[in-house]
Structures are given as structure tokens and as C-alpha cells.
PDB file of C-alpha atoms in Angstrom:
ATOM      1  CA  MET K  63     137.162  -3.277  58.903  1.00 51.00           C
ATOM      2  CA  ASN K  64     137.970  -6.833  57.757  1.00 51.00           C
ATOM      3  CA  ASP K  65     136.362  -7.395  54.357  1.00 53.00           C
ATOM      4  CA  ASP K  66     135.755 -11.054  55.218  1.00 64.00           C
ATOM      5  CA  HIS K  67     133.536 -10.064  58.132  1.00 80.00           C
ATOM      6  CA  LEU K  68     129.863 -10.332  57.224  1.00 90.00           C
ATOM      7  CA  LEU K  69     127.490  -7.510  58.131  1.00 91.00           C
ATOM      8  CA  SER K  70     123.769  -7.781  58.626  1.00 93.00           C
ATOM      9  CA  ILE K  71     121.682  -5.938  56.070  1.00 92.00           C
ATOM     10  CA  GLY K  72     120.912  -3.280  58.684  1.00 92.00           C
ATOM     11  CA  GLN K  73     124.582  -2.748  59.513  1.00 92.00           C
ATOM     12  CA  PHE K  74     125.526  -2.621  55.849  1.00 91.00           C
ATOM     13  CA  ALA K  75     122.696  -0.197  55.042  1.00 90.00           C
ATOM     14  CA  ARG K  76     124.051   2.177  57.700  1.00 90.00           C
ATOM     15  CA  LEU K  77     127.580   1.845  56.305  1.00 87.00           C
ATOM     16  CA  ALA K  78     126.460   2.392  52.700  1.00 86.00           C
ATOM     17  CA  ARG K  79     124.058   5.247  53.530  1.00 86.00           C
ATOM     18  CA  LEU K  80     121.129   3.375  51.980  1.00 88.00           C
ATOM     19  CA  SER K  81     117.902   2.033  53.380  1.00 90.00           C
ATOM     20  CA  VAL K  82     117.233  -1.665  53.889  1.00 92.00           C
ATOM     21  CA  LYS K  83     114.399  -1.364  51.372  1.00 92.00           C
ATOM     22  CA  GLN K  84     116.779   0.065  48.766  1.00 90.00           C
ATOM     23  CA  LEU K  85     119.289  -2.726  49.359  1.00 92.00           C
ATOM     24  CA  ARG K  86     116.596  -5.359  48.900  1.00 92.00           C
ATOM     25  CA  HIS K  87     115.450  -3.632  45.705  1.00 90.00           C
ATOM     26  CA  TYR K  88     118.968  -3.455  44.244  1.00 90.00           C
ATOM     27  CA  ALA K  89     119.566  -7.078  45.178  1.00 91.00           C
ATOM     28  CA  ASP K  90     116.365  -8.151  43.434  1.00 90.00           C
ATOM     29  CA  LEU K  91     117.536  -6.264  40.305  1.00 88.00           C
ATOM     30  CA  GLY K  92     120.909  -8.022  40.405  1.00 89.00           C
ATOM     31  CA  LEU K  93     122.813  -4.784  40.948  1.00 88.00           C
ATOM     32  CA  LEU K  94     123.992  -5.450  44.482  1.00 90.00           C
ATOM     33  CA  PRO K  95     123.456  -9.058  45.555  1.00 92.00           C
ATOM     34  CA  PRO K  96     124.288  -9.941  49.172  1.00 93.00           C
ATOM     35  CA  ALA K  97     127.441 -11.888  49.892  1.00 92.00           C
ATOM     36  CA  ARG K  98     125.420 -14.557  51.677  1.00 93.00           C
ATOM     37  CA  VAL K  99     121.791 -15.424  52.290  1.00 93.00           C
ATOM     38  CA  ASP K 100     121.046 -17.676  55.227  1.00 91.00           C
ATOM     39  CA  PRO K 101     119.089 -20.614  53.738  1.00 92.00           C
ATOM     40  CA  ALA K 102     117.186 -21.185  56.973  1.00 92.00           C
ATOM     41  CA  THR K 103     116.156 -17.630  57.840  1.00 92.00           C
ATOM     42  CA  GLY K 104     116.546 -15.750  54.528  1.00 91.00           C
ATOM     43  CA  TYR K 105     118.636 -13.112  56.310  1.00 92.00           C
ATOM     44  CA  ARG K 106     120.968 -11.260  53.975  1.00 93.00           C
ATOM     45  CA  TYR K 107     124.596 -10.487  54.775  1.00 94.00           C
ATOM     46  CA  TYR K 108     127.085  -8.222  53.037  1.00 94.00           C
ATOM     47  CA  ARG K 109     130.842  -7.733  53.076  1.00 92.00           C
ATOM     48  CA  ALA K 110     132.261  -4.337  54.009  1.00 88.00           C
ATOM     49  CA  GLY K 111     134.042  -4.223  50.647  1.00 88.00           C
ATOM     50  CA  GLN K 112     130.683  -4.061  48.905  1.00 90.00           C
ATOM     51  CA  ALA K 113     130.164  -0.576  50.315  1.00 90.00           C
ATOM     52  CA  ARG K 114     132.021   0.912  47.330  1.00 89.00           C
ATOM     53  CA  ASP K 115     129.461  -0.502  44.905  1.00 90.00           C
ATOM     54  CA  ALA K 116     126.600   0.414  47.222  1.00 91.00           C
ATOM     55  CA  LEU K 117     127.706   4.041  47.490  1.00 90.00           C
ATOM     56  CA  THR K 118     128.243   4.138  43.729  1.00 88.00           C
ATOM     57  CA  VAL K 119     124.703   2.898  43.114  1.00 89.00           C
ATOM     58  CA  GLY K 120     123.263   5.404  45.574  1.00 87.00           C
ATOM     59  CA  LEU K 121     125.106   8.344  44.027  1.00 86.00           C
ATOM     60  CA  LEU K 122     124.190   7.346  40.481  1.00 86.00           C
ATOM     61  CA  ARG K 123     120.532   6.932  41.358  1.00 85.00           C
ATOM     62  CA  SER K 124     120.525  10.290  43.176  1.00 84.00           C
ATOM     63  CA  LEU K 125     121.463  11.752  39.775  1.00 81.00           C
ATOM     64  CA  ASP K 126     118.586   9.852  38.111  1.00 80.00           C
ATOM     65  CA  VAL K 127     121.015   7.702  36.142  1.00 82.00           C
ATOM     66  CA  PRO K 128     119.011   4.881  34.496  1.00 81.00           C
ATOM     67  CA  LEU K 129     119.432   1.439  36.030  1.00 83.00           C
ATOM     68  CA  PRO K 130     120.962  -0.113  32.861  1.00 83.00           C
ATOM     69  CA  VAL K 131     123.703   2.537  32.963  1.00 82.00           C
ATOM     70  CA  VAL K 132     124.246   1.866  36.682  1.00 86.00           C
ATOM     71  CA  ALA K 133     124.755  -1.802  35.835  1.00 85.00           C
ATOM     72  CA  GLU K 134     127.282  -0.897  33.117  1.00 83.00           C
ATOM     73  CA  VAL K 135     129.279   1.217  35.559  1.00 83.00           C
ATOM     74  CA  LEU K 136     129.355  -1.509  38.203  1.00 84.00           C
ATOM     75  CA  ARG K 137     130.488  -4.080  35.635  1.00 82.00           C
ATOM     76  CA  GLY K 138     133.187  -1.705  34.392  1.00 78.00           C
ATOM     77  CA  GLU K 139     132.059  -2.030  30.778  1.00 72.00           C
ATOM     78  CA  PRO K 140     133.912   0.031  28.140  1.00 69.00           C
ATOM     79  CA  ASP K 141     130.772   2.010  27.293  1.00 70.00           C
ATOM     80  CA  ALA K 142     130.299   3.129  30.898  1.00 69.00           C
ATOM     81  CA  ASP K 143     132.476   6.236  30.474  1.00 73.00           C
ATOM     82  CA  GLY K 144     130.418   7.314  27.471  1.00 74.00           C
ATOM     83  CA  ALA K 145     127.201   6.706  29.372  1.00 72.00           C
ATOM     84  CA  LEU K 146     128.438   8.804  32.297  1.00 77.00           C
ATOM     85  CA  ALA K 147     129.496  11.561  29.886  1.00 81.00           C
ATOM     86  CA  ALA K 148     125.942  11.608  28.498  1.00 77.00           C
ATOM     87  CA  VAL K 149     124.590  11.868  32.047  1.00 78.00           C
ATOM     88  CA  ARG K 150     126.975  14.757  32.718  1.00 81.00           C
ATOM     89  CA  ASP K 151     125.757  16.545  29.584  1.00 80.00           C
ATOM     90  CA  GLN K 152     122.125  16.079  30.660  1.00 77.00           C
ATOM     91  CA  LEU K 153     122.893  17.495  34.101  1.00 81.00           C
ATOM     92  CA  ASP K 154     124.659  20.483  32.527  1.00 81.00           C
ATOM     93  CA  GLU K 155     121.621  21.119  30.312  1.00 75.00           C
ATOM     94  CA  GLU K 156     119.268  20.834  33.285  1.00 77.00           C
ATOM     95  CA  LEU K 157     121.411  23.250  35.302  1.00 81.00           C
ATOM     96  CA  ALA K 158     121.373  25.733  32.405  1.00 76.00           C
ATOM     97  CA  ARG K 159     117.565  25.480  32.178  1.00 73.00           C
ATOM     98  CA  ARG K 160     117.217  26.075  35.911  1.00 79.00           C
ATOM     99  CA  GLN K 161     119.518  29.092  35.759  1.00 79.00           C
ATOM    100  CA  GLN K 162     117.451  30.519  32.897  1.00 73.00           C
ATOM    101  CA  SER K 163     114.249  29.927  34.878  1.00 76.00           C
ATOM    102  CA  LEU K 164     115.801  31.758  37.827  1.00 82.00           C
ATOM    103  CA  ALA K 165     116.682  34.651  35.506  1.00 77.00           C
ATOM    104  CA  ALA K 166     113.052  34.749  34.300  1.00 74.00           C
ATOM    105  CA  LEU K 167     111.840  34.841  37.907  1.00 78.00           C
ATOM    106  CA  GLU K 168     114.213  37.690  38.752  1.00 82.00           C
ATOM    107  CA  ARG K 169     112.968  39.588  35.696  1.00 73.00           C
ATOM    108  CA  ILE K 170     109.350  39.199  36.818  1.00 75.00           C
ATOM    109  CA  LEU K 171     110.162  40.326  40.357  1.00 80.00           C
ATOM    110  CA  GLU K 172     112.112  43.348  39.125  1.00 77.00           C
ATOM    111  CA  ARG K 173     109.910  44.499  36.221  1.00 72.00           C
ATOM    112  CA  GLY K 174     106.585  42.749  36.704  1.00 69.00           C
ATOM    113  CA  LEU K 175     104.781  40.719  34.070  1.00 65.00           C
ATOM    114  CA  PRO K 176     104.972  41.928  30.473  1.00 64.00           C
ATOM    115  CA  GLY K 177     101.574  43.171  29.339  1.00 60.00           C
ATOM    116  CA  ALA K 178      99.756  43.473  26.036  1.00 57.00           C
ATOM    117  CA  ASP K 179     101.329  46.880  25.473  1.00 61.00           C
ATOM    118  CA  THR K 180     104.861  45.421  25.651  1.00 60.00           C
ATOM    119  CA  ALA K 181     104.380  42.825  22.914  1.00 64.00           C
ATOM    120  CA  GLU K 182     104.735  43.681  19.249  1.00 84.00           C
ATOM    121  CA  VAL K 183     101.955  41.416  17.998  1.00 90.00           C
ATOM    122  CA  THR K 184     100.765  41.079  14.425  1.00 92.00           C
ATOM    123  CA  LEU K 185      97.988  39.068  12.803  1.00 94.00           C
ATOM    124  CA  ARG K 186      98.938  37.012   9.794  1.00 93.00           C
ATOM    125  CA  GLU K 187      97.598  34.190   7.671  1.00 94.00           C
ATOM    126  CA  GLU K 188      99.594  30.983   7.739  1.00 94.00           C
ATOM    127  CA  PRO K 189      99.210  28.300   5.034  1.00 94.00           C
ATOM    128  CA  PRO K 190      98.878  24.610   5.913  1.00 94.00           C
ATOM    129  CA  GLN K 191     102.245  22.898   6.143  1.00 93.00           C
ATOM    130  CA  ARG K 192     103.151  19.249   5.650  1.00 93.00           C
ATOM    131  CA  VAL K 193     105.463  18.200   8.462  1.00 94.00           C
ATOM    132  CA  ALA K 194     107.367  15.302   9.947  1.00 93.00           C
ATOM    133  CA  LEU K 195     106.782  15.019  13.667  1.00 93.00           C
ATOM    134  CA  VAL K 196     107.405  13.271  16.956  1.00 93.00           C
ATOM    135  CA  ARG K 197     105.176  13.354  20.047  1.00 94.00           C
ATOM    136  CA  ASP K 198     105.661  12.850  23.751  1.00 94.00           C
ATOM    137  CA  VAL K 199     104.055  13.811  27.054  1.00 95.00           C
ATOM    138  CA  ALA K 200     105.473  15.837  29.948  1.00 91.00           C
ATOM    139  CA  SER K 201     104.236  14.800  33.372  1.00 88.00           C
ATOM    140  CA  SER K 202     104.195  18.405  34.634  1.00 83.00           C
ATOM    141  CA  PRO K 203     104.885  21.935  33.376  1.00 81.00           C
ATOM    142  CA  PHE K 204     108.351  21.666  34.901  1.00 77.00           C
ATOM    143  CA  GLY K 205     109.217  18.842  32.495  1.00 83.00           C
ATOM    144  CA  ILE K 206     108.274  20.674  29.296  1.00 87.00           C
ATOM    145  CA  GLY K 207     111.817  21.858  28.518  1.00 85.00           C
ATOM    146  CA  ARG K 208     113.352  18.432  29.052  1.00 84.00           C
ATOM    147  CA  VAL K 209     110.716  16.584  27.014  1.00 90.00           C
ATOM    148  CA  THR K 210     110.936  19.177  24.229  1.00 92.00           C
ATOM    149  CA  SER K 211     114.704  18.664  23.998  1.00 88.00           C
ATOM    150  CA  GLN K 212     114.211  14.894  23.899  1.00 89.00           C
ATOM    151  CA  CYS K 213     111.684  15.230  21.062  1.00 92.00           C
ATOM    152  CA  VAL K 214     114.066  17.411  19.062  1.00 92.00           C
ATOM    153  CA  ALA K 215     116.847  14.871  19.613  1.00 89.00           C
ATOM    154  CA  ARG K 216     114.562  12.089  18.334  1.00 90.00           C
ATOM    155  CA  LEU K 217     113.425  14.018  15.261  1.00 91.00           C
ATOM    156  CA  LEU K 218     116.699  15.490  13.969  1.00 89.00           C
ATOM    157  CA  PRO K 219     118.346  12.152  13.014  1.00 88.00           C
ATOM    158  CA  LEU K 220     115.296  11.326  10.845  1.00 85.00           C
ATOM    159  CA  LEU K 221     115.650  14.466   8.719  1.00 86.00           C
ATOM    160  CA  PRO K 222     117.836  15.054   5.649  1.00 79.00           C
ATOM    161  CA  ARG K 223     121.136  16.770   6.361  1.00 78.00           C
ATOM    162  CA  ASP K 224     121.280  18.936   3.204  1.00 74.00           C
ATOM    163  CA  ARG K 225     119.524  21.951   4.806  1.00 78.00           C
ATOM    164  CA  PRO K 226     118.806  23.241   8.316  1.00 83.00           C
ATOM    165  CA  PRO K 227     115.375  22.024   9.462  1.00 88.00           C
ATOM    166  CA  ARG K 228     112.603  24.467  10.333  1.00 91.00           C
ATOM    167  CA  LEU K 229     111.399  23.140  13.659  1.00 95.00           C
ATOM    168  CA  THR K 230     108.136  24.082  15.352  1.00 97.00           C
ATOM    169  CA  GLY K 231     106.915  23.055  18.797  1.00 97.00           C
ATOM    170  CA  LEU K 232     103.214  22.666  19.583  1.00 97.00           C
ATOM    171  CA  PHE K 233     102.067  23.121  23.179  1.00 96.00           C
ATOM    172  CA  PRO K 234      98.581  23.177  24.740  1.00 93.00           C
ATOM    173  CA  LEU K 235      97.177  26.474  25.969  1.00 91.00           C
ATOM    174  CA  ASP K 236      95.798  24.830  29.111  1.00 89.00           C
ATOM    175  CA  MET K 237      98.176  22.934  31.379  1.00 84.00           C
ATOM    176  CA  GLY K 238      97.011  19.651  32.896  1.00 82.00           C
ATOM    177  CA  GLU K 239      98.613  16.761  34.716  1.00 82.00           C
ATOM    178  CA  GLN K 240      99.720  15.346  31.362  1.00 89.00           C
ATOM    179  CA  ILE K 241     101.046  17.847  28.794  1.00 92.00           C
ATOM    180  CA  PRO K 242     101.190  16.624  25.179  1.00 95.00           C
ATOM    181  CA  ILE K 243     104.153  17.995  23.235  1.00 95.00           C
ATOM    182  CA  THR K 244     104.692  17.776  19.475  1.00 96.00           C
ATOM    183  CA  ILE K 245     107.835  18.798  17.599  1.00 96.00           C
ATOM    184  CA  THR K 246     107.527  19.166  13.839  1.00 95.00           C
ATOM    185  CA  ALA K 247     109.876  19.782  10.925  1.00 94.00           C
ATOM    186  CA  ALA K 248     108.551  21.427   7.757  1.00 93.00           C
ATOM    187  CA  LEU K 249     108.745  19.297   4.609  1.00 90.00           C
ATOM    188  CA  GLU K 250     109.379  20.955   1.273  1.00 83.00           C
ATOM    189  CA  GLU K 251     106.675  20.582  -1.348  1.00 79.00           C
ATOM    190  CA  GLY K 252     107.064  17.229  -3.059  1.00 72.00           C
ATOM    191  CA  ALA K 253     109.666  16.019  -0.560  1.00 73.00           C
ATOM    192  CA  LEU K 254     109.450  12.399   0.492  1.00 76.00           C
ATOM    193  CA  ALA K 255     108.591  11.676   4.101  1.00 74.00           C
ATOM    194  CA  PRO K 256     111.666  10.822   6.190  1.00 77.00           C
ATOM    195  CA  GLU K 257     111.951   7.126   6.898  1.00 76.00           C
ATOM    196  CA  SER K 258     110.536   6.110  10.296  1.00 74.00           C
ATOM    197  CA  ALA K 259     109.007   9.560  10.882  1.00 79.00           C
ATOM    198  CA  ALA K 260     105.300  10.264  11.283  1.00 88.00           C
ATOM    199  CA  VAL K 261     103.914  12.787   8.795  1.00 91.00           C
ATOM    200  CA  ASP K 262     100.902  15.066   9.218  1.00 92.00           C
ATOM    201  CA  LEU K 263      99.455  18.368   8.026  1.00 93.00           C
ATOM    202  CA  LEU K 264      99.964  21.382  10.272  1.00 94.00           C
ATOM    203  CA  PRO K 265      96.747  23.428   9.887  1.00 94.00           C
ATOM    204  CA  GLY K 266      96.853  26.943   8.526  1.00 94.00           C
ATOM    205  CA  GLY K 267      94.644  29.905   9.395  1.00 93.00           C
ATOM    206  CA  MET K 268      94.825  33.271  11.127  1.00 95.00           C
ATOM    207  CA  PHE K 269      97.477  33.610  13.828  1.00 96.00           C
ATOM    208  CA  ALA K 270      98.527  36.209  16.349  1.00 95.00           C
ATOM    209  CA  CYS K 271     102.315  36.349  16.262  1.00 95.00           C
ATOM    210  CA  ALA K 272     105.043  37.726  18.526  1.00 94.00           C
ATOM    211  CA  THR K 273     108.826  37.428  18.507  1.00 94.00           C
ATOM    212  CA  HIS K 274     110.711  36.163  21.536  1.00 93.00           C
ATOM    213  CA  LEU K 275     114.360  37.156  21.894  1.00 91.00           C
ATOM    214  CA  GLY K 276     116.248  35.336  24.618  1.00 88.00           C
ATOM    215  CA  PRO K 277     116.481  31.980  26.422  1.00 86.00           C
ATOM    216  CA  TYR K 278     113.793  29.358  25.900  1.00 87.00           C
ATOM    217  CA  ALA K 279     113.143  29.291  29.655  1.00 83.00           C
ATOM    218  CA  GLN K 280     111.844  32.878  29.418  1.00 85.00           C
ATOM    219  CA  MET K 281     109.399  32.008  26.624  1.00 87.00           C
ATOM    220  CA  PRO K 282     106.408  32.004  29.027  1.00 87.00           C
ATOM    221  CA  LEU K 283     106.861  35.760  29.490  1.00 86.00           C
ATOM    222  CA  THR K 284     106.399  36.429  25.776  1.00 90.00           C
ATOM    223  CA  ALA K 285     103.553  33.896  25.638  1.00 90.00           C
ATOM    224  CA  HIS K 286     101.833  35.763  28.474  1.00 87.00           C
ATOM    225  CA  ALA K 287     102.155  39.058  26.615  1.00 89.00           C
ATOM    226  CA  LEU K 288     100.863  37.462  23.404  1.00 92.00           C
ATOM    227  CA  LEU K 289      97.801  35.983  25.105  1.00 90.00           C
ATOM    228  CA  ALA K 290      97.158  39.235  26.989  1.00 88.00           C
ATOM    229  CA  TRP K 291      97.197  41.058  23.646  1.00 90.00           C
ATOM    230  CA  CYS K 292      94.673  38.576  22.224  1.00 90.00           C
ATOM    231  CA  ALA K 293      92.326  39.111  25.168  1.00 88.00           C
ATOM    232  CA  GLU K 294      92.642  42.900  24.975  1.00 87.00           C
ATOM    233  CA  HIS K 295      91.925  42.955  21.233  1.00 87.00           C
ATOM    234  CA  GLY K 296      89.002  40.525  21.297  1.00 88.00           C
ATOM    235  CA  HIS K 297      90.728  37.542  19.704  1.00 91.00           C
ATOM    236  CA  ASP K 298      89.932  34.111  21.142  1.00 90.00           C
ATOM    237  CA  PRO K 299      93.084  31.913  21.114  1.00 92.00           C
ATOM    238  CA  ALA K 300      92.222  28.485  19.742  1.00 87.00           C
ATOM    239  CA  GLY K 301      95.501  26.682  20.484  1.00 78.00           C
ATOM    240  CA  PRO K 302      97.830  24.994  20.437  1.00 93.00           C
ATOM    241  CA  LEU K 303     100.564  27.556  20.971  1.00 95.00           C
ATOM    242  CA  ARG K 304     103.321  27.275  18.382  1.00 97.00           C
ATOM    243  CA  GLU K 305     107.004  27.988  18.908  1.00 97.00           C
ATOM    244  CA  VAL K 306     108.947  28.371  15.651  1.00 97.00           C
ATOM    245  CA  TYR K 307     112.652  28.004  16.407  1.00 96.00           C
ATOM    246  CA  VAL K 308     114.545  30.401  14.154  1.00 95.00           C
ATOM    247  CA  SER K 309     118.007  30.183  15.721  1.00 93.00           C
ATOM    248  CA  ASP K 310     120.291  27.182  16.088  1.00 89.00           C
ATOM    249  CA  PRO K 311     120.842  26.857  19.863  1.00 87.00           C
ATOM    250  CA  ALA K 312     124.088  24.973  19.234  1.00 84.00           C
ATOM    251  CA  GLY K 313     125.705  28.105  17.783  1.00 89.00           C
ATOM    252  CA  THR K 314     123.667  30.960  19.263  1.00 93.00           C
ATOM    253  CA  PRO K 315     124.092  32.475  22.752  1.00 91.00           C
ATOM    254  CA  PRO K 316     120.908  32.020  24.830  1.00 86.00           C
ATOM    255  CA  GLU K 317     120.254  35.767  25.018  1.00 88.00           C
ATOM    256  CA  GLN K 318     120.283  35.977  21.188  1.00 94.00           C
ATOM    257  CA  LEU K 319     117.925  33.077  20.427  1.00 94.00           C
ATOM    258  CA  VAL K 320     115.034  34.120  18.183  1.00 95.00           C
ATOM    259  CA  THR K 321     111.714  32.269  18.438  1.00 96.00           C
ATOM    260  CA  TYR K 322     108.393  33.140  16.817  1.00 96.00           C
ATOM    261  CA  LEU K 323     105.326  32.512  18.968  1.00 96.00           C
ATOM    262  CA  LEU K 324     102.068  31.945  17.103  1.00 96.00           C
ATOM    263  CA  VAL K 325      98.590  31.172  18.355  1.00 96.00           C
ATOM    264  CA  PRO K 326      95.573  30.541  16.098  1.00 95.00           C
ATOM    265  CA  VAL K 327      92.778  33.008  16.839  1.00 93.00           C
ATOM    266  CA  HIS K 328      89.053  33.428  16.317  1.00 78.00           C
ATOM    267  CA  GLU K 329      87.443  36.855  16.427  1.00 58.00           C
ATOM    268  CA  THR K 330      85.055  37.240  19.364  1.00 51.00           C
ATOM    269  CA  PRO K 331      81.566  38.666  18.537  1.00 46.00           C
ATOM    270  CA  GLN K 332      80.652  41.816  20.482  1.00 44.00           C
ATOM    271  CA  PRO K 333      77.206  42.340  22.108  1.00 46.00           C
ATOM    272  CA  ASN K 334      75.962  44.330  19.103  1.00 42.00           C
ATOM    273  CA  GLY K 335      76.740  41.411  16.804  1.00 37.00           C
ATOM    274  CA  THR K 336      79.788  42.960  15.146  1.00 34.00           C
ATOM    275  CA  LEU K 337      83.250  41.448  15.105  1.00 31.00           C
ATOM    276  CA  VAL K 338      86.234  43.198  16.614  1.00 29.00           C
TER     277      VAL K 338
END
């Protein structure tokens, strides 16, 4: 096809495997401007040679690549390769999370849900802890893992590098349309607050505790067993659920990751007025 030949927006959309609406949107953003716009009618025309950029945009957006990165790639900027490498890493992480979720599903189907009798749960008193923290919101339960990782990535550069941080995630007991997530790092007594980090006091109290061994995606199974134990033993979970990350995921195989799950509890009065 002669590259000098102009195609109507409909013809070009068919060639580029995009919709007319998408082409108009990308043109308005400056990503894929038409080769010519008829001043009298406003009709947009494209050259066949623009199909390469159009297909590139479509593929990048199908991978949820942010628009600024798409623009970098189209302009051939030096940082584009690094941006694409970051996208590749994110996709690899997402694939790993999905594979771990599939493994959790297979475990449930094969063995059933873990019950209160399968969890080694203890009650222990936790002191208040001064922490540095970051917060974000997941738009659904399926986004919790991704948002948690993003929070950790935001917090780690704010912390001193002289010792491994003790990170704790805080998650609501009840899932809604918006799920607030907090990631904290314990601060040593007398330590100065990291620059640019929010600081708060993590409350202490009585907690029911269980240990999770394995991938983070299978954490809900241990959380279920922990909460089932609380219900069976008359302890009212007060929330939020805490995940204390013991292992460094960068150097620990997923099946060997150790995480402590803690939930603050209140004792539930029985009908005779006594406490369990």
C-alpha cells in the first residue's frame, strides 16, 4: 500500500485494529495525530505508514502501559527502554501473583478450607509501636497485592539503610468497594522520623496470632483459619488485620516466606455474664 495514499479514519481504524473512538482519543492526546484534517468537513485522514505507531499504541495500552510511557516509546526517547523494562517487571510480578492465586484455589479444591483446628493460634500482648507509614486504597480485593507492593516500594526508599526494616501491613477485616491499605515500618526508640514519611503510633493490645508459611497470595487461607479460631474461642476480632513480614521476598523462595498474622481481639461475654 502506497504510504502517500490517505485513508479515511474508518479505513485506518480497520488497518490498525483500533476503533474510531480510540483513534480520536489518541489524536486528542497528541499520541497519534492524523496526517490531514479536512478544514471544511473536519474529516480525519491517515497514512498507511502510521499503522506501525497505531499498533504500537494499541499493544502498549492493552498491557496497561501509562500514556506518558507510550509517548516516550513513540518518540524513541532514550528512557523508553528502561520504561518498557519496568513494565515487563510489573507484568512478571502480576503473572507470579496470579499463579500463586491459582495454587491457592487448587489447594482449596483439593483439601477444603483450613479450619480453626488447623491453625496454631496464640494470644499475646503487643506493645504500642511508633512507625513510619504510607497509605493507599485498592479499588477491589483483587488489587490488594498490587497496591501493597506499591506501598512497600514507596516506603522503603524513605527508611535508613543500616538495618532491615520490620514491615507490617494493615488491612480491613471487612472488604468494601474501596479497601484502605497501610504499610508501616517500625521505628527504634528515640529514632528520628524518616524525612518525607508520615509517622504514627501503631496501637498495642491483645492479639490472636498465627504464622503463615508460603506465598503471600495464599495468606487469605491462614487469615480464614485465624478468624475461625477467634470465633470458635469467643474472641471478637476488632481489626484491622496485621501482616508482619518476617522474610525478605527478594531472597526467599515464595514457599518459604514467613509472615505473622495478628488481629486485635476483645473477649465476648457469655449469657451468664462470664468471659470466655
